[in-house]
Amino acid sequence: MEITVRDKELIIGDNMIGKITVALHEVPLCLPPDSPLASQWYKLEDKNGFTLRKGELMLAMWYSTQADRVFTDAWHSDSAIVSGESLLNTRSKAYLSPRLWYLRVNVIQARDLVPGSKDRNPQVYVKAVVGDVILRTRVSPDKNVNPQWNEDLMFVVAEPFFDSLIVTVEDRLENNTVRCLGKCVIRLSNVEQRLLPLPADPLWYTLEDIVFADGMEKEQLWPTAKMLWMAMIGVLELGIINASGLQPMKLRDGRETTDAYCVAKYGPKWVKTRTVVDSFDPKWNEQYSWDVYDPYTMLTIGVFDDCHLHGGDAVGDGKDPSLGK
C-alpha cells in the first residue's frame, strides 16, 4: 500500500512531497472489542524510496472485520467515482418489514337496498378494497333488496393502519355494466384487533355515495405478534462475497458498465449491500444474520444494477433493473 503526500497548489511539475510504502503482511490485526490501534509517526520517502531528512506522517492502520466502527467508511473506497448525494445510495442498509395483520371481512347481508329499476331482480355482490387490492363476493342468490352472502374476504394489512377498507355494494346489470348502490369507508385503525381467530360481533354500516382514494399496501405473510411465533431454532448467517461475469447494464463515458448491489430477504428482514461501482466482477464481502423460527421460510437473494448514482435521480422508469436472483 502506497500513501502519497502532495502539494495541491503546485500545478506544474511533480507535486509529490513524499510517500510511505507499507507491506500489507506487516499490518497488525485488531478485532473488536479491542480498543482502536494507536497511531504512530512514519518517515516520508522520496519517489525513489529513499528516506527524506524532514517530513513525517502520523497513521494508524490495522486489519479488522465489518464489526469495526470505521468499516462503514472504509468499504466505500470502490465507490470513489461517486460523490455527493449519490454516495448515500451506494451504502449498505438493513430493513425490517412492517408488522402485518390479516384483515378478515365477513360479508353477511345487506338490507333496504334501492336498485336502479324495480322491473328486474337485482344481482348484487360486494366489492372490498384496501389499497390496491380488490376482492369481491359472489353474486348473492337472493335476487331482492335484502341479499345475503355469509362470505369471508381476507386481506393483509401493515401497521400503522393508515389505510381504509372501502366496501361497495354493486348491482350487475344485463348489459355487463355495474350500478353502485352505495359504499362505506371504514378506517382500519378503528377495526378491532385480535391475536386469535375468534369471530367478531357483526355490525351494520350505513351505505353512502362516497369517493375515496387510498394508498398502497405491501403484501408479505408473517406472524403478526412475536408471542405467536414458534421458538427460535437457530441463526442463519449469510456471507455475500462476490459475483462474476455480470452483464453490462448501462453506458458511461461511451463504454459499457454495471454498478451492482445485492439484496437478501428472509422473513420480515431484508438487507441491501453497498453498490460496487463500475465492475462486472464486484466483491462485497459482507455478512448478515437472521433469527430462524422454521426450516421452511425461503431465503431470496437478488442482484441489481444501481441506476440512482447521478445526483440521486434514477434513469428510465426509476426501478433498478434485476441481474438475476
mmCIF file of C-alpha atoms in Angstrom:
data_model
loop_
_atom_site.group_PDB
_atom_site.id
_atom_site.type_symbol
_atom_site.label_atom_id
_atom_site.label_comp_id
_atom_site.label_asym_id
_atom_site.label_seq_id
_atom_site.Cartn_x
_atom_site.Cartn_y
_atom_site.Cartn_z
ATOM 1 C CA MET A 1 0.000 0.000 0.000
ATOM 2 C CA GLU A 2 1.407 3.367 -1.042
ATOM 3 C CA ILE A 3 0.351 6.599 0.673
ATOM 4 C CA THR A 4 1.409 9.847 -1.012
ATOM 5 C CA VAL A 5 1.529 13.416 0.309
ATOM 6 C CA ARG A 6 1.185 16.043 -2.446
ATOM 7 C CA ASP A 7 1.216 19.811 -2.801
ATOM 8 C CA LYS A 8 -2.174 20.847 -4.169
ATOM 9 C CA GLU A 9 -1.004 24.370 -5.082
ATOM 10 C CA LEU A 10 1.843 23.147 -7.264
ATOM 11 C CA ILE A 11 0.184 22.655 -10.660
ATOM 12 C CA ILE A 12 3.270 22.441 -12.914
ATOM 13 C CA GLY A 13 5.759 19.615 -12.426
ATOM 14 C CA ASP A 14 5.869 16.875 -9.820
ATOM 15 C CA ASN A 15 3.843 17.948 -6.782
ATOM 16 C CA MET A 16 4.753 14.939 -4.602
ATOM 17 C CA ILE A 17 6.199 15.912 -1.229
ATOM 18 C CA GLY A 18 6.841 12.362 -0.045
ATOM 19 C CA LYS A 19 5.373 8.904 0.289
ATOM 20 C CA ILE A 20 5.097 5.934 2.621
ATOM 21 C CA THR A 21 5.139 2.338 1.368
ATOM 22 C CA VAL A 22 3.654 -0.317 3.668
ATOM 23 C CA ALA A 23 3.906 -4.081 3.178
ATOM 24 C CA LEU A 24 0.414 -5.444 3.852
ATOM 25 C CA HIS A 25 1.701 -8.545 5.642
ATOM 26 C CA GLU A 26 3.161 -6.227 8.291
ATOM 27 C CA VAL A 27 -0.180 -4.569 9.105
ATOM 28 C CA PRO A 28 -1.396 -5.782 12.526
ATOM 29 C CA LEU A 29 -4.751 -7.466 13.242
ATOM 30 C CA CYS A 30 -7.160 -5.652 15.566
ATOM 31 C CA LEU A 31 -10.562 -7.233 16.234
ATOM 32 C CA PRO A 32 -13.449 -5.694 18.207
ATOM 33 C CA PRO A 33 -13.969 -5.292 21.110
ATOM 34 C CA ASP A 34 -10.253 -4.421 21.239
ATOM 35 C CA SER A 35 -9.515 -0.723 21.565
ATOM 36 C CA PRO A 36 -8.514 1.119 18.358
ATOM 37 C CA LEU A 37 -4.861 0.742 17.469
ATOM 38 C CA ALA A 38 -2.694 3.714 18.462
ATOM 39 C CA SER A 39 -1.274 5.898 15.699
ATOM 40 C CA GLN A 40 2.440 6.367 15.093
ATOM 41 C CA TRP A 41 4.803 8.507 13.019
ATOM 42 C CA TYR A 42 6.172 7.284 9.694
ATOM 43 C CA LYS A 43 9.059 8.970 7.893
ATOM 44 C CA LEU A 44 8.379 10.116 4.338
ATOM 45 C CA GLU A 45 10.354 8.774 1.380
ATOM 46 C CA ASP A 46 11.048 10.301 -1.999
ATOM 47 C CA LYS A 47 9.801 8.780 -5.267
ATOM 48 C CA ASN A 48 12.870 6.533 -5.395
ATOM 49 C CA GLY A 49 12.224 5.076 -1.918
ATOM 50 C CA PHE A 50 14.956 6.979 -0.036
ATOM 51 C CA THR A 51 14.047 8.393 3.389
ATOM 52 C CA LEU A 52 13.735 12.179 3.461
ATOM 53 C CA ARG A 53 15.549 14.231 6.087
ATOM 54 C CA LYS A 54 12.348 16.066 7.006
ATOM 55 C CA GLY A 55 8.716 15.128 6.927
ATOM 56 C CA GLU A 56 6.679 12.556 8.803
ATOM 57 C CA LEU A 57 3.084 11.352 8.578
ATOM 58 C CA MET A 58 1.066 10.043 11.522
ATOM 59 C CA LEU A 59 -1.078 6.982 10.736
ATOM 60 C CA ALA A 60 -2.942 4.184 12.449
ATOM 61 C CA MET A 61 -3.554 1.093 10.322
ATOM 62 C CA TRP A 62 -4.911 -2.348 11.072
ATOM 63 C CA TYR A 63 -6.904 -5.259 9.722
ATOM 64 C CA SER A 64 -10.382 -5.759 11.153
ATOM 65 C CA THR A 65 -13.901 -7.002 10.321
ATOM 66 C CA GLN A 66 -17.143 -5.251 9.435
ATOM 67 C CA ALA A 67 -17.876 -5.007 13.163
ATOM 68 C CA ASP A 68 -15.229 -2.293 13.306
ATOM 69 C CA ARG A 69 -16.631 1.207 13.841
ATOM 70 C CA VAL A 70 -14.763 2.634 10.813
ATOM 71 C CA PHE A 71 -15.682 -0.211 8.460
ATOM 72 C CA THR A 72 -18.711 1.610 7.041
ATOM 73 C CA ASP A 73 -16.427 4.349 5.700
ATOM 74 C CA ALA A 74 -13.561 2.104 4.606
ATOM 75 C CA TRP A 75 -15.576 -0.260 2.425
ATOM 76 C CA HIS A 76 -16.773 2.547 0.138
ATOM 77 C CA SER A 77 -13.361 3.090 -1.418
ATOM 78 C CA ASP A 78 -14.635 1.236 -4.510
ATOM 79 C CA SER A 79 -17.326 3.911 -4.941
ATOM 80 C CA ALA A 80 -14.765 6.689 -5.295
ATOM 81 C CA ILE A 81 -16.149 7.961 -8.601
ATOM 82 C CA VAL A 82 -19.496 8.657 -6.905
ATOM 83 C CA SER A 83 -19.861 11.781 -4.796
ATOM 84 C CA GLY A 84 -22.403 13.957 -3.063
ATOM 85 C CA GLU A 85 -25.965 12.761 -2.673
ATOM 86 C CA SER A 86 -25.354 9.755 -4.911
ATOM 87 C CA LEU A 87 -22.843 8.302 -2.426
ATOM 88 C CA LEU A 88 -25.667 7.706 0.077
ATOM 89 C CA ASN A 89 -27.353 5.434 -2.457
ATOM 90 C CA THR A 90 -24.289 3.164 -2.601
ATOM 91 C CA ARG A 91 -24.255 2.359 1.119
ATOM 92 C CA SER A 92 -25.496 -0.930 2.511
ATOM 93 C CA LYS A 93 -28.659 -0.993 4.619
ATOM 94 C CA ALA A 94 -30.827 -3.372 6.611
ATOM 95 C CA TYR A 95 -34.603 -3.051 6.710
ATOM 96 C CA LEU A 96 -37.433 -4.554 8.725
ATOM 97 C CA SER A 97 -40.757 -5.005 7.001
ATOM 98 C CA PRO A 98 -43.756 -3.513 8.845
ATOM 99 C CA ARG A 99 -45.754 -5.753 11.167
ATOM 100 C CA LEU A 100 -48.572 -7.339 9.185
ATOM 101 C CA TRP A 101 -52.077 -8.456 10.101
ATOM 102 C CA TYR A 102 -54.783 -10.453 8.399
ATOM 103 C CA LEU A 103 -57.877 -8.335 7.861
ATOM 104 C CA ARG A 104 -60.902 -10.621 7.774
ATOM 105 C CA VAL A 105 -64.055 -9.117 6.307
ATOM 106 C CA ASN A 106 -67.095 -11.316 6.831
ATOM 107 C CA VAL A 107 -69.771 -10.024 4.456
ATOM 108 C CA ILE A 108 -73.073 -11.190 5.952
ATOM 109 C CA GLN A 109 -76.016 -9.359 4.419
ATOM 110 C CA ALA A 110 -77.483 -6.065 3.228
ATOM 111 C CA ARG A 111 -80.939 -4.618 3.706
ATOM 112 C CA ASP A 112 -83.227 -1.988 2.230
ATOM 113 C CA LEU A 113 -81.181 -1.519 -0.934
ATOM 114 C CA VAL A 114 -82.505 0.821 -3.623
ATOM 115 C CA PRO A 115 -81.920 -0.746 -7.055
ATOM 116 C CA GLY A 116 -81.976 1.371 -10.197
ATOM 117 C CA SER A 117 -85.024 -0.392 -11.637
ATOM 118 C CA LYS A 118 -87.980 -2.075 -9.978
ATOM 119 C CA ASP A 119 -88.712 -4.114 -13.106
ATOM 120 C CA ARG A 120 -85.865 -6.591 -12.588
ATOM 121 C CA ASN A 121 -84.389 -8.751 -9.878
ATOM 122 C CA PRO A 122 -81.101 -7.227 -8.687
ATOM 123 C CA GLN A 123 -77.894 -9.265 -8.913
ATOM 124 C CA VAL A 124 -75.932 -7.845 -6.041
ATOM 125 C CA TYR A 125 -72.375 -8.505 -4.930
ATOM 126 C CA VAL A 126 -69.961 -6.736 -2.544
ATOM 127 C CA LYS A 127 -66.584 -5.337 -3.555
ATOM 128 C CA ALA A 128 -63.974 -4.605 -0.860
ATOM 129 C CA VAL A 129 -60.829 -2.531 -1.491
ATOM 130 C CA VAL A 130 -57.753 -1.997 0.693
ATOM 131 C CA GLY A 131 -55.016 -0.017 -1.033
ATOM 132 C CA ASP A 132 -54.629 -1.528 -4.490
ATOM 133 C CA VAL A 133 -56.060 -4.942 -3.524
ATOM 134 C CA ILE A 134 -59.634 -5.626 -4.652
ATOM 135 C CA LEU A 135 -61.728 -8.619 -3.558
ATOM 136 C CA ARG A 136 -65.331 -9.466 -4.455
ATOM 137 C CA THR A 137 -68.017 -11.772 -3.143
ATOM 138 C CA ARG A 138 -70.117 -13.924 -5.402
ATOM 139 C CA VAL A 139 -73.454 -12.590 -6.608
ATOM 140 C CA SER A 140 -76.000 -13.197 -3.864
ATOM 141 C CA PRO A 141 -78.507 -15.985 -4.600
ATOM 142 C CA ASP A 142 -81.163 -13.701 -3.088
ATOM 143 C CA LYS A 143 -82.404 -11.636 -6.013
ATOM 144 C CA ASN A 144 -84.042 -8.968 -3.837
ATOM 145 C CA VAL A 145 -83.242 -5.803 -1.872
ATOM 146 C CA ASN A 146 -82.136 -7.803 1.208
ATOM 147 C CA PRO A 147 -79.399 -10.103 -0.149
ATOM 148 C CA GLN A 148 -77.197 -12.384 1.939
ATOM 149 C CA TRP A 149 -73.668 -13.720 1.336
ATOM 150 C CA ASN A 150 -72.011 -15.020 4.554
ATOM 151 C CA GLU A 151 -68.690 -14.903 2.733
ATOM 152 C CA ASP A 152 -65.163 -14.101 4.000
ATOM 153 C CA LEU A 153 -62.752 -11.752 2.246
ATOM 154 C CA MET A 154 -59.150 -11.838 3.513
ATOM 155 C CA PHE A 155 -56.586 -9.026 3.211
ATOM 156 C CA VAL A 156 -53.070 -8.497 4.545
ATOM 157 C CA VAL A 157 -52.547 -5.001 6.023
ATOM 158 C CA ALA A 158 -49.489 -3.316 7.541
ATOM 159 C CA GLU A 159 -49.057 -1.225 10.668
ATOM 160 C CA PRO A 160 -49.588 1.659 11.174
ATOM 161 C CA PHE A 161 -53.134 1.350 9.896
ATOM 162 C CA PHE A 162 -53.361 4.465 7.736
ATOM 163 C CA ASP A 163 -55.401 2.712 5.025
ATOM 164 C CA SER A 164 -59.150 2.356 4.875
ATOM 165 C CA LEU A 165 -61.398 -0.530 3.943
ATOM 166 C CA ILE A 166 -63.747 0.619 1.184
ATOM 167 C CA VAL A 167 -66.823 -1.584 0.845
ATOM 168 C CA THR A 168 -69.091 -1.124 -2.182
ATOM 169 C CA VAL A 169 -72.415 -2.820 -2.889
ATOM 170 C CA GLU A 170 -72.906 -3.189 -6.658
ATOM 171 C CA ASP A 171 -75.682 -4.421 -8.906
ATOM 172 C CA ARG A 172 -74.689 -6.272 -12.066
ATOM 173 C CA LEU A 173 -76.944 -5.184 -14.943
ATOM 174 C CA GLU A 174 -77.896 -7.094 -18.078
ATOM 175 C CA ASN A 175 -75.626 -5.141 -20.445
ATOM 176 C CA ASN A 176 -72.469 -6.048 -18.467
ATOM 177 C CA THR A 177 -72.484 -2.712 -16.682
ATOM 178 C CA VAL A 178 -72.483 -2.173 -12.938
ATOM 179 C CA ARG A 179 -74.574 0.166 -10.860
ATOM 180 C CA CYS A 180 -73.189 1.236 -7.463
ATOM 181 C CA LEU A 181 -75.895 1.004 -4.791
ATOM 182 C CA GLY A 182 -73.705 2.614 -2.123
ATOM 183 C CA LYS A 183 -70.415 2.347 -0.303
ATOM 184 C CA CYS A 184 -68.938 2.808 3.144
ATOM 185 C CA VAL A 185 -65.427 3.672 4.259
ATOM 186 C CA ILE A 186 -64.030 2.034 7.413
ATOM 187 C CA ARG A 187 -60.741 3.239 8.878
ATOM 188 C CA LEU A 188 -58.515 0.246 9.670
ATOM 189 C CA SER A 189 -57.402 1.948 12.874
ATOM 190 C CA ASN A 190 -60.999 1.543 14.117
ATOM 191 C CA VAL A 191 -61.134 -2.207 13.446
ATOM 192 C CA GLU A 192 -60.876 -4.488 16.466
ATOM 193 C CA GLN A 193 -57.553 -6.356 16.717
ATOM 194 C CA ARG A 194 -57.484 -10.000 17.787
ATOM 195 C CA LEU A 195 -54.482 -12.303 18.235
ATOM 196 C CA LEU A 196 -56.632 -15.424 17.998
ATOM 197 C CA PRO A 197 -59.015 -16.195 15.103
ATOM 198 C CA LEU A 198 -62.223 -15.667 17.079
ATOM 199 C CA PRO A 199 -65.300 -14.260 15.313
ATOM 200 C CA ALA A 200 -66.156 -10.621 15.928
ATOM 201 C CA ASP A 201 -69.613 -9.305 16.607
ATOM 202 C CA PRO A 202 -71.417 -8.265 13.390
ATOM 203 C CA LEU A 203 -72.174 -4.584 12.823
ATOM 204 C CA TRP A 204 -74.423 -2.695 10.427
ATOM 205 C CA TYR A 205 -72.783 0.013 8.310
ATOM 206 C CA THR A 206 -74.721 2.719 6.501
ATOM 207 C CA LEU A 207 -74.096 2.889 2.774
ATOM 208 C CA GLU A 208 -73.320 6.293 1.295
ATOM 209 C CA ASP A 209 -72.139 7.699 -2.021
ATOM 210 C CA ILE A 210 -68.501 8.448 -1.192
ATOM 211 C CA VAL A 211 -65.486 8.709 -3.489
ATOM 212 C CA PHE A 212 -62.354 7.739 -1.596
ATOM 213 C CA ALA A 213 -58.792 7.150 -2.854
ATOM 214 C CA ASP A 214 -56.251 5.278 -0.848
ATOM 215 C CA GLY A 215 -52.589 4.304 -0.900
ATOM 216 C CA MET A 216 -50.578 1.167 -1.485
ATOM 217 C CA GLU A 217 -50.442 -1.958 0.600
ATOM 218 C CA LYS A 218 -47.418 -4.185 0.950
ATOM 219 C CA GLU A 219 -48.039 -7.907 0.790
ATOM 220 C CA GLN A 220 -45.981 -10.252 2.886
ATOM 221 C CA LEU A 221 -47.112 -13.123 5.072
ATOM 222 C CA TRP A 222 -45.501 -13.387 8.503
ATOM 223 C CA PRO A 223 -46.867 -13.966 12.016
ATOM 224 C CA THR A 224 -48.321 -10.790 13.469
ATOM 225 C CA ALA A 225 -47.218 -10.893 17.109
ATOM 226 C CA LYS A 226 -43.993 -12.433 18.383
ATOM 227 C CA MET A 227 -45.942 -14.346 21.006
ATOM 228 C CA LEU A 228 -47.468 -16.342 18.134
ATOM 229 C CA TRP A 229 -44.112 -17.240 16.578
ATOM 230 C CA MET A 230 -42.547 -20.640 17.095
ATOM 231 C CA ALA A 231 -39.436 -20.908 19.269
ATOM 232 C CA MET A 232 -36.239 -19.842 17.535
ATOM 233 C CA ILE A 233 -34.360 -22.875 16.190
ATOM 234 C CA GLY A 234 -31.130 -21.170 15.159
ATOM 235 C CA VAL A 235 -29.409 -18.311 13.372
ATOM 236 C CA LEU A 236 -28.922 -18.018 9.619
ATOM 237 C CA GLU A 237 -25.643 -16.369 8.666
ATOM 238 C CA LEU A 238 -25.132 -15.232 5.081
ATOM 239 C CA GLY A 239 -21.848 -14.068 3.605
ATOM 240 C CA ILE A 240 -22.301 -12.178 0.329
ATOM 241 C CA ILE A 241 -18.819 -12.480 -1.161
ATOM 242 C CA ASN A 242 -18.678 -11.629 -4.843
ATOM 243 C CA ALA A 243 -20.220 -12.023 -8.299
ATOM 244 C CA SER A 244 -18.585 -12.637 -11.648
ATOM 245 C CA GLY A 245 -19.407 -12.150 -15.297
ATOM 246 C CA LEU A 246 -22.286 -9.728 -14.810
ATOM 247 C CA GLN A 247 -23.792 -8.331 -17.973
ATOM 248 C CA PRO A 248 -23.389 -4.638 -18.887
ATOM 249 C CA MET A 249 -26.440 -2.579 -17.949
ATOM 250 C CA LYS A 250 -25.608 0.991 -18.991
ATOM 251 C CA LEU A 251 -23.249 3.243 -20.886
ATOM 252 C CA ARG A 252 -20.905 5.639 -19.064
ATOM 253 C CA ASP A 253 -18.474 7.852 -20.965
ATOM 254 C CA GLY A 254 -19.132 5.815 -24.100
ATOM 255 C CA ARG A 255 -18.377 2.414 -22.563
ATOM 256 C CA GLU A 256 -20.490 -0.372 -21.069
ATOM 257 C CA THR A 257 -20.552 -0.772 -17.305
ATOM 258 C CA THR A 258 -22.543 -2.057 -14.324
ATOM 259 C CA ASP A 259 -22.965 -0.747 -10.755
ATOM 260 C CA ALA A 260 -24.121 -3.818 -8.844
ATOM 261 C CA TYR A 261 -25.517 -4.443 -5.382
ATOM 262 C CA CYS A 262 -27.197 -7.420 -3.699
ATOM 263 C CA VAL A 263 -30.487 -7.645 -1.828
ATOM 264 C CA ALA A 264 -31.208 -10.560 0.510
ATOM 265 C CA LYS A 265 -34.583 -11.189 2.147
ATOM 266 C CA TYR A 266 -35.605 -13.692 4.784
ATOM 267 C CA GLY A 267 -38.849 -13.344 6.718
ATOM 268 C CA PRO A 268 -39.593 -9.741 7.725
ATOM 269 C CA LYS A 269 -35.969 -8.566 7.425
ATOM 270 C CA TRP A 270 -34.165 -7.679 4.218
ATOM 271 C CA VAL A 271 -30.741 -6.210 3.608
ATOM 272 C CA LYS A 272 -29.003 -4.326 0.815
ATOM 273 C CA THR A 273 -25.240 -4.432 0.275
ATOM 274 C CA ARG A 274 -23.232 -1.447 -0.799
ATOM 275 C CA THR A 275 -23.027 -0.660 -4.504
ATOM 276 C CA VAL A 276 -19.755 -1.612 -6.175
ATOM 277 C CA VAL A 277 -19.329 0.945 -8.936
ATOM 278 C CA ASP A 278 -18.127 0.150 -12.457
ATOM 279 C CA SER A 279 -17.434 -3.583 -12.206
ATOM 280 C CA PHE A 280 -18.658 -6.780 -13.873
ATOM 281 C CA ASP A 281 -16.971 -8.800 -11.095
ATOM 282 C CA PRO A 282 -17.958 -6.952 -7.882
ATOM 283 C CA LYS A 283 -16.662 -8.003 -4.478
ATOM 284 C CA TRP A 284 -18.864 -7.187 -1.478
ATOM 285 C CA ASN A 285 -17.501 -9.375 1.379
ATOM 286 C CA GLU A 286 -20.418 -8.513 3.670
ATOM 287 C CA GLN A 287 -22.068 -10.663 6.314
ATOM 288 C CA TYR A 288 -25.617 -10.652 7.666
ATOM 289 C CA SER A 289 -27.645 -12.796 10.052
ATOM 290 C CA TRP A 290 -31.284 -13.667 10.699
ATOM 291 C CA ASP A 291 -33.129 -15.415 13.522
ATOM 292 C CA VAL A 292 -34.702 -18.647 12.234
ATOM 293 C CA TYR A 293 -38.063 -19.905 13.538
ATOM 294 C CA ASP A 294 -38.814 -22.653 10.997
ATOM 295 C CA PRO A 295 -36.945 -24.596 8.285
ATOM 296 C CA TYR A 296 -39.411 -23.674 5.523
ATOM 297 C CA THR A 297 -39.136 -19.915 5.006
ATOM 298 C CA MET A 298 -37.308 -19.131 1.770
ATOM 299 C CA LEU A 299 -34.130 -17.042 1.543
ATOM 300 C CA THR A 300 -34.169 -14.852 -1.572
ATOM 301 C CA ILE A 301 -31.034 -13.158 -2.932
ATOM 302 C CA GLY A 302 -31.110 -10.799 -5.901
ATOM 303 C CA VAL A 303 -28.508 -8.760 -7.794
ATOM 304 C CA PHE A 304 -29.462 -5.329 -9.166
ATOM 305 C CA ASP A 305 -27.872 -2.528 -11.154
ATOM 306 C CA ASP A 306 -27.976 0.808 -9.315
ATOM 307 C CA CYS A 307 -29.464 3.476 -11.573
ATOM 308 C CA HIS A 308 -29.618 6.153 -8.838
ATOM 309 C CA LEU A 309 -25.984 7.277 -8.910
ATOM 310 C CA HIS A 310 -26.334 10.600 -10.738
ATOM 311 C CA GLY A 311 -27.465 13.211 -8.281
ATOM 312 C CA GLY A 312 -29.869 10.733 -6.710
ATOM 313 C CA ASP A 313 -32.118 10.724 -9.801
ATOM 314 C CA ALA A 314 -32.969 7.418 -11.414
ATOM 315 C CA VAL A 315 -32.874 6.873 -15.126
ATOM 316 C CA GLY A 316 -35.599 5.128 -17.109
ATOM 317 C CA ASP A 317 -38.659 4.126 -15.072
ATOM 318 C CA GLY A 318 -36.857 4.697 -11.758
ATOM 319 C CA LYS A 319 -36.543 0.992 -10.894
ATOM 320 C CA ASP A 320 -33.155 -0.663 -10.567
ATOM 321 C CA PRO A 321 -33.044 -3.457 -13.199
ATOM 322 C CA SER A 322 -32.526 -7.008 -11.959
ATOM 323 C CA LEU A 323 -29.438 -9.014 -12.958
ATOM 324 C CA GLY A 324 -30.828 -12.260 -11.569
ATOM 325 C CA LYS A 325 -31.796 -13.924 -8.317
#
